[in-house]
Amino acid sequence: MDRSVYSSPPLSRVVVSGGTHGNELAGVCLVREWLRGDSAPCLERSSFTAQPLLSNPRATEQSVRYVSADLNRCFKTHTLSAPPSPSDPYELVRARELDSLLGPKGSEGAVDFICDLHNTTANMGACLILYSLSDYFCLHILHYLQTRMQSAPVYCVVFDEPPSEAYSLDTIGKRGMALEVGPLPHSLVRADILSQMSEGVKLILDFIDLFNRGTVFPPCEVEVYRKLEGLDFPRDPQSGELSGTVHPERQDRDFRGLTTVLGPWGPLTSS
Amino acid sequence: MDRSVYSSPPLSRVVVSGGTHGNELAGVCLVREWLRGDSAPCLERSSFTAQPLLSNPRATEQSVRYVSADLNRCFKTHTLSAPPSPSDPYELVRARELDSLLGPKGSEGAVDFICDLHNTTANMGACLILYSLSDYFCLHILHYLQTRMQSAPVYCVVFDEPPSEAYSLDTIGKRGMALEVGPLPHSLVRADILSQMSEGVKLILDFIDLFNRGTVFPPCEVEVYRKLEGLDFPRDPQSGELSGTVHPERQDRDFRGLTTVLGPWGPLTSS
């Protein structure tokens, strides 16, 4: 266990982005509210003011995940640095634009922190998505949220990838995370999920402000989830169409262990 | 109250359609299963076999509500009979094709019954949508479902419109109804909603079979909902964007009365 003190300069350039997937509406609604100025004070802290950003305006306008390519898969280093071509999809062009605004990825000029807002139809509660098991700054944020969040349970998924291979928007800042809140149907907004996302953002910005002002966060432990394997749905061999669903006893039980079922056994007799 | 006996010949041509909106997947999944033959016996009864139909294959393929126009608004008599034009949207062309297959609307050649399967993100349970307050055949089906359905509450909404003005697919048969089941996110399928829809279809076909075999259904009463008014969400006056949501205390409380809140009152004193 690494118990060395982790220290870094204060964070001043903080971005909260939404609409990276245009049909995940809680983030879109919050960012639009902030951009209109209605609730901009939500982003102000004594040591910094976070900047709201609508990441994929065209997909947001159409209320679709993306127009031509998944924006949130466009931020690998080699994708960003590939020579531009007139046939590049809209989202790749936008990814390079965001990289020049908020990055460049991996450089000293990059913003200090990006929190990218997502929604999911899965019952994930408020879930932080990180790319490194030794990202102590973000793991402290996780602990801060887990001990304070009132409106939803807080989980964390870590995809352990080198930064150059991490493909999501939040990886072009010096630090970052996705905040994924669900369940929320695509292209729809619910007040309960909006409140959960608002509370998550508030706590993340509160943490950064406390950090900036010299708070020492004591050592702590957190539980995180990692991807071991992906399982596809059963499909019809001819058409490839889904031929099964999540079992009703498993549906909505995200982050819970599988029940072990024993049997059926063969017959038992005293013969 | 009309207590005269309602009588009609047996129904032999019965259609169960899904995918009229291509992103309402419970109906799409059931129809695909029936078309593959996996569970075709579900549609067989002693007096008839119902025909499965995928109403909007192109929208279903793309998992969108529609490609060019809402198919389920294309079945007014004057829409169907307007002179075709090369610029007609895909769905209008498909509506005319369906009308010639299953109708023509209002004619003796039309099929006897169409049950069109829909899903909604709203918490509507299993809801029958009808177009006439004196459609006794369908109101008996409603009563049959309400007294037998195990997996979901059963409601009914009646849009009281003359048949020529009724715009939905199920109105091109001699009789018909939409079966709308929710809550289900668009472009997603859940086992619980699939089961509810299956049970609804099973009971509707059971009813028709009992009717065909001479069962006398005694007089009954049912409760139905009618549209009095439509209320839009609050919107930003400049952009037209949503600036409010359903209140969390109202969310998911479909078909329940509004709570009456009294006050605040002025002060009370004995002066």
PDB file of N, CA and C in Angstrom, chain A residues 32 36 121 185 188-191 194 236 241 243 245-246 248 251-252, chain B residues 32 36 121 185 188-191 194 236 241 243 245-246 248 251-252:
ATOM      1  N   ARG A  32     -26.585  23.238 -20.075  1.00  0.00           N
ATOM      2  CA  ARG A  32     -27.366  24.326 -20.689  1.00  0.00           C
ATOM      3  C   ARG A  32     -27.791  25.351 -19.649  1.00  0.00           C
ATOM      4  N   ARG A  36     -26.672  29.228 -19.744  1.00  0.00           N
ATOM      5  CA  ARG A  36     -27.652  30.321 -19.724  1.00  0.00           C
ATOM      6  C   ARG A  36     -27.397  31.263 -18.562  1.00  0.00           C
ATOM      7  N   THR A 121     -28.818   3.876 -18.952  1.00  0.00           N
ATOM      8  CA  THR A 121     -30.094   3.229 -18.618  1.00  0.00           C
ATOM      9  C   THR A 121     -29.909   2.191 -17.512  1.00  0.00           C
ATOM     10  N   PRO A 185     -33.587   6.791 -18.977  1.00  0.00           N
ATOM     11  CA  PRO A 185     -33.759   6.457 -20.398  1.00  0.00           C
ATOM     12  C   PRO A 185     -33.047   7.495 -21.269  1.00  0.00           C
ATOM     13  N   LEU A 188     -34.312  11.546 -22.416  1.00  0.00           N
ATOM     14  CA  LEU A 188     -35.354  11.857 -21.434  1.00  0.00           C
ATOM     15  C   LEU A 188     -34.670  12.395 -20.189  1.00  0.00           C
ATOM     16  N   VAL A 189     -35.384  13.268 -19.455  1.00  0.00           N
ATOM     17  CA  VAL A 189     -34.786  13.781 -18.230  1.00  0.00           C
ATOM     18  C   VAL A 189     -35.753  13.550 -17.072  1.00  0.00           C
ATOM     19  N   ARG A 190     -35.204  13.196 -15.946  1.00  0.00           N
ATOM     20  CA  ARG A 190     -36.004  12.984 -14.736  1.00  0.00           C
ATOM     21  C   ARG A 190     -35.397  13.851 -13.632  1.00  0.00           C
ATOM     22  N   ALA A 191     -36.276  14.417 -12.807  1.00  0.00           N
ATOM     23  CA  ALA A 191     -35.813  15.300 -11.740  1.00  0.00           C
ATOM     24  C   ALA A 191     -34.911  14.560 -10.755  1.00  0.00           C
ATOM     25  N   LEU A 194     -31.447  14.228 -12.264  1.00  0.00           N
ATOM     26  CA  LEU A 194     -30.856  15.575 -12.315  1.00  0.00           C
ATOM     27  C   LEU A 194     -30.315  15.977 -10.947  1.00  0.00           C
ATOM     28  N   ASP A 236     -29.746 -14.618 -32.098  1.00  0.00           N
ATOM     29  CA  ASP A 236     -30.165 -15.557 -33.120  1.00  0.00           C
ATOM     30  C   ASP A 236     -29.008 -15.756 -34.086  1.00  0.00           C
ATOM     31  N   GLU A 241     -29.959 -10.998 -34.322  1.00  0.00           N
ATOM     32  CA  GLU A 241     -30.859 -10.273 -33.419  1.00  0.00           C
ATOM     33  C   GLU A 241     -30.781 -10.847 -32.006  1.00  0.00           C
ATOM     34  N   SER A 243     -31.760 -12.608 -28.781  1.00  0.00           N
ATOM     35  CA  SER A 243     -32.767 -13.634 -28.498  1.00  0.00           C
ATOM     36  C   SER A 243     -32.875 -13.858 -26.998  1.00  0.00           C
ATOM     37  N   THR A 245     -32.768 -11.596 -22.899  1.00  0.00           N
ATOM     38  CA  THR A 245     -32.675 -10.331 -22.165  1.00  0.00           C
ATOM     39  C   THR A 245     -31.942 -10.602 -20.857  1.00  0.00           C
ATOM     40  N   VAL A 246     -31.646  -9.555 -20.116  1.00  0.00           N
ATOM     41  CA  VAL A 246     -31.174  -9.728 -18.748  1.00  0.00           C
ATOM     42  C   VAL A 246     -32.297 -10.408 -17.961  1.00  0.00           C
ATOM     43  N   PRO A 248     -34.918 -11.266 -15.223  1.00  0.00           N
ATOM     44  CA  PRO A 248     -35.575 -10.306 -14.312  1.00  0.00           C
ATOM     45  C   PRO A 248     -35.000 -10.326 -12.899  1.00  0.00           C
ATOM     46  N   GLN A 251     -31.854  -8.063 -13.409  1.00  0.00           N
ATOM     47  CA  GLN A 251     -32.097  -6.711 -13.904  1.00  0.00           C
ATOM     48  C   GLN A 251     -32.046  -5.711 -12.745  1.00  0.00           C
ATOM     49  N   ASP A 252     -31.344  -4.614 -12.963  1.00  0.00           N
ATOM     50  CA  ASP A 252     -31.257  -3.502 -11.995  1.00  0.00           C
ATOM     51  C   ASP A 252     -30.404  -3.824 -10.771  1.00  0.00           C
TER      52      ASP A 252
ATOM     53  N   ARG B  32     -40.635 -10.264 -33.726  1.00  0.00           N
ATOM     54  CA  ARG B  32     -39.511 -10.987 -34.349  1.00  0.00           C
ATOM     55  C   ARG B  32     -39.497 -12.443 -33.905  1.00  0.00           C
ATOM     56  N   ARG B  36     -39.876 -15.557 -36.462  1.00  0.00           N
ATOM     57  CA  ARG B  36     -38.884 -16.631 -36.545  1.00  0.00           C
ATOM     58  C   ARG B  36     -39.515 -17.985 -36.295  1.00  0.00           C
ATOM     59  N   THR B 121     -41.972   5.415 -22.162  1.00  0.00           N
ATOM     60  CA  THR B 121     -41.121   5.617 -20.989  1.00  0.00           C
ATOM     61  C   THR B 121     -41.951   5.976 -19.756  1.00  0.00           C
ATOM     62  N   PRO B 185     -37.422   2.290 -21.359  1.00  0.00           N
ATOM     63  CA  PRO B 185     -36.628   3.254 -22.141  1.00  0.00           C
ATOM     64  C   PRO B 185     -36.684   2.915 -23.629  1.00  0.00           C
ATOM     65  N   LEU B 188     -34.470  -0.157 -25.882  1.00  0.00           N
ATOM     66  CA  LEU B 188     -33.996  -1.054 -24.834  1.00  0.00           C
ATOM     67  C   LEU B 188     -35.113  -2.042 -24.534  1.00  0.00           C
ATOM     68  N   VAL B 189     -34.712  -3.250 -24.091  1.00  0.00           N
ATOM     69  CA  VAL B 189     -35.746  -4.220 -23.742  1.00  0.00           C
ATOM     70  C   VAL B 189     -35.497  -4.740 -22.336  1.00  0.00           C
ATOM     71  N   ARG B 190     -36.552  -4.939 -21.607  1.00  0.00           N
ATOM     72  CA  ARG B 190     -36.480  -5.477 -20.246  1.00  0.00           C
ATOM     73  C   ARG B 190     -37.408  -6.676 -20.170  1.00  0.00           C
ATOM     74  N   ALA B 191     -36.968  -7.704 -19.435  1.00  0.00           N
ATOM     75  CA  ALA B 191     -37.760  -8.931 -19.338  1.00  0.00           C
ATOM     76  C   ALA B 191     -39.115  -8.671 -18.691  1.00  0.00           C
ATOM     77  N   LEU B 194     -41.426  -7.140 -21.274  1.00  0.00           N
ATOM     78  CA  LEU B 194     -41.728  -8.179 -22.266  1.00  0.00           C
ATOM     79  C   LEU B 194     -42.797  -9.131 -21.738  1.00  0.00           C
ATOM     80  N   ASP B 236     -37.433  27.656 -21.898  1.00  0.00           N
ATOM     81  CA  ASP B 236     -36.711  28.920 -21.969  1.00  0.00           C
ATOM     82  C   ASP B 236     -37.294  29.738 -23.120  1.00  0.00           C
ATOM     83  N   GLU B 241     -35.699  25.654 -25.222  1.00  0.00           N
ATOM     84  CA  GLU B 241     -35.251  24.452 -24.505  1.00  0.00           C
ATOM     85  C   GLU B 241     -36.071  24.252 -23.227  1.00  0.00           C
ATOM     86  N   SER B 243     -37.024  24.001 -19.544  1.00  0.00           N
ATOM     87  CA  SER B 243     -36.425  24.596 -18.347  1.00  0.00           C
ATOM     88  C   SER B 243     -37.081  24.037 -17.095  1.00  0.00           C
ATOM     89  N   THR B 245     -38.825  20.053 -15.326  1.00  0.00           N
ATOM     90  CA  THR B 245     -39.079  18.616 -15.483  1.00  0.00           C
ATOM     91  C   THR B 245     -40.378  18.299 -14.759  1.00  0.00           C
ATOM     92  N   VAL B 246     -40.837  17.074 -14.884  1.00  0.00           N
ATOM     93  CA  VAL B 246     -41.930  16.604 -14.038  1.00  0.00           C
ATOM     94  C   VAL B 246     -41.427  16.640 -12.594  1.00  0.00           C
ATOM     95  N   PRO B 248     -40.587  15.614  -8.957  1.00  0.00           N
ATOM     96  CA  PRO B 248     -40.323  14.253  -8.476  1.00  0.00           C
ATOM     97  C   PRO B 248     -41.504  13.632  -7.713  1.00  0.00           C
ATOM     98  N   GLN B 251     -43.668  12.388 -10.717  1.00  0.00           N
ATOM     99  CA  GLN B 251     -43.021  11.449 -11.646  1.00  0.00           C
ATOM    100  C   GLN B 251     -43.478  10.012 -11.343  1.00  0.00           C
ATOM    101  N   ASP B 252     -43.838   9.287 -12.384  1.00  0.00           N
ATOM    102  CA  ASP B 252     -44.221   7.872 -12.302  1.00  0.00           C
ATOM    103  C   ASP B 252     -45.593   7.664 -11.658  1.00  0.00           C
TER     104      ASP B 252
END
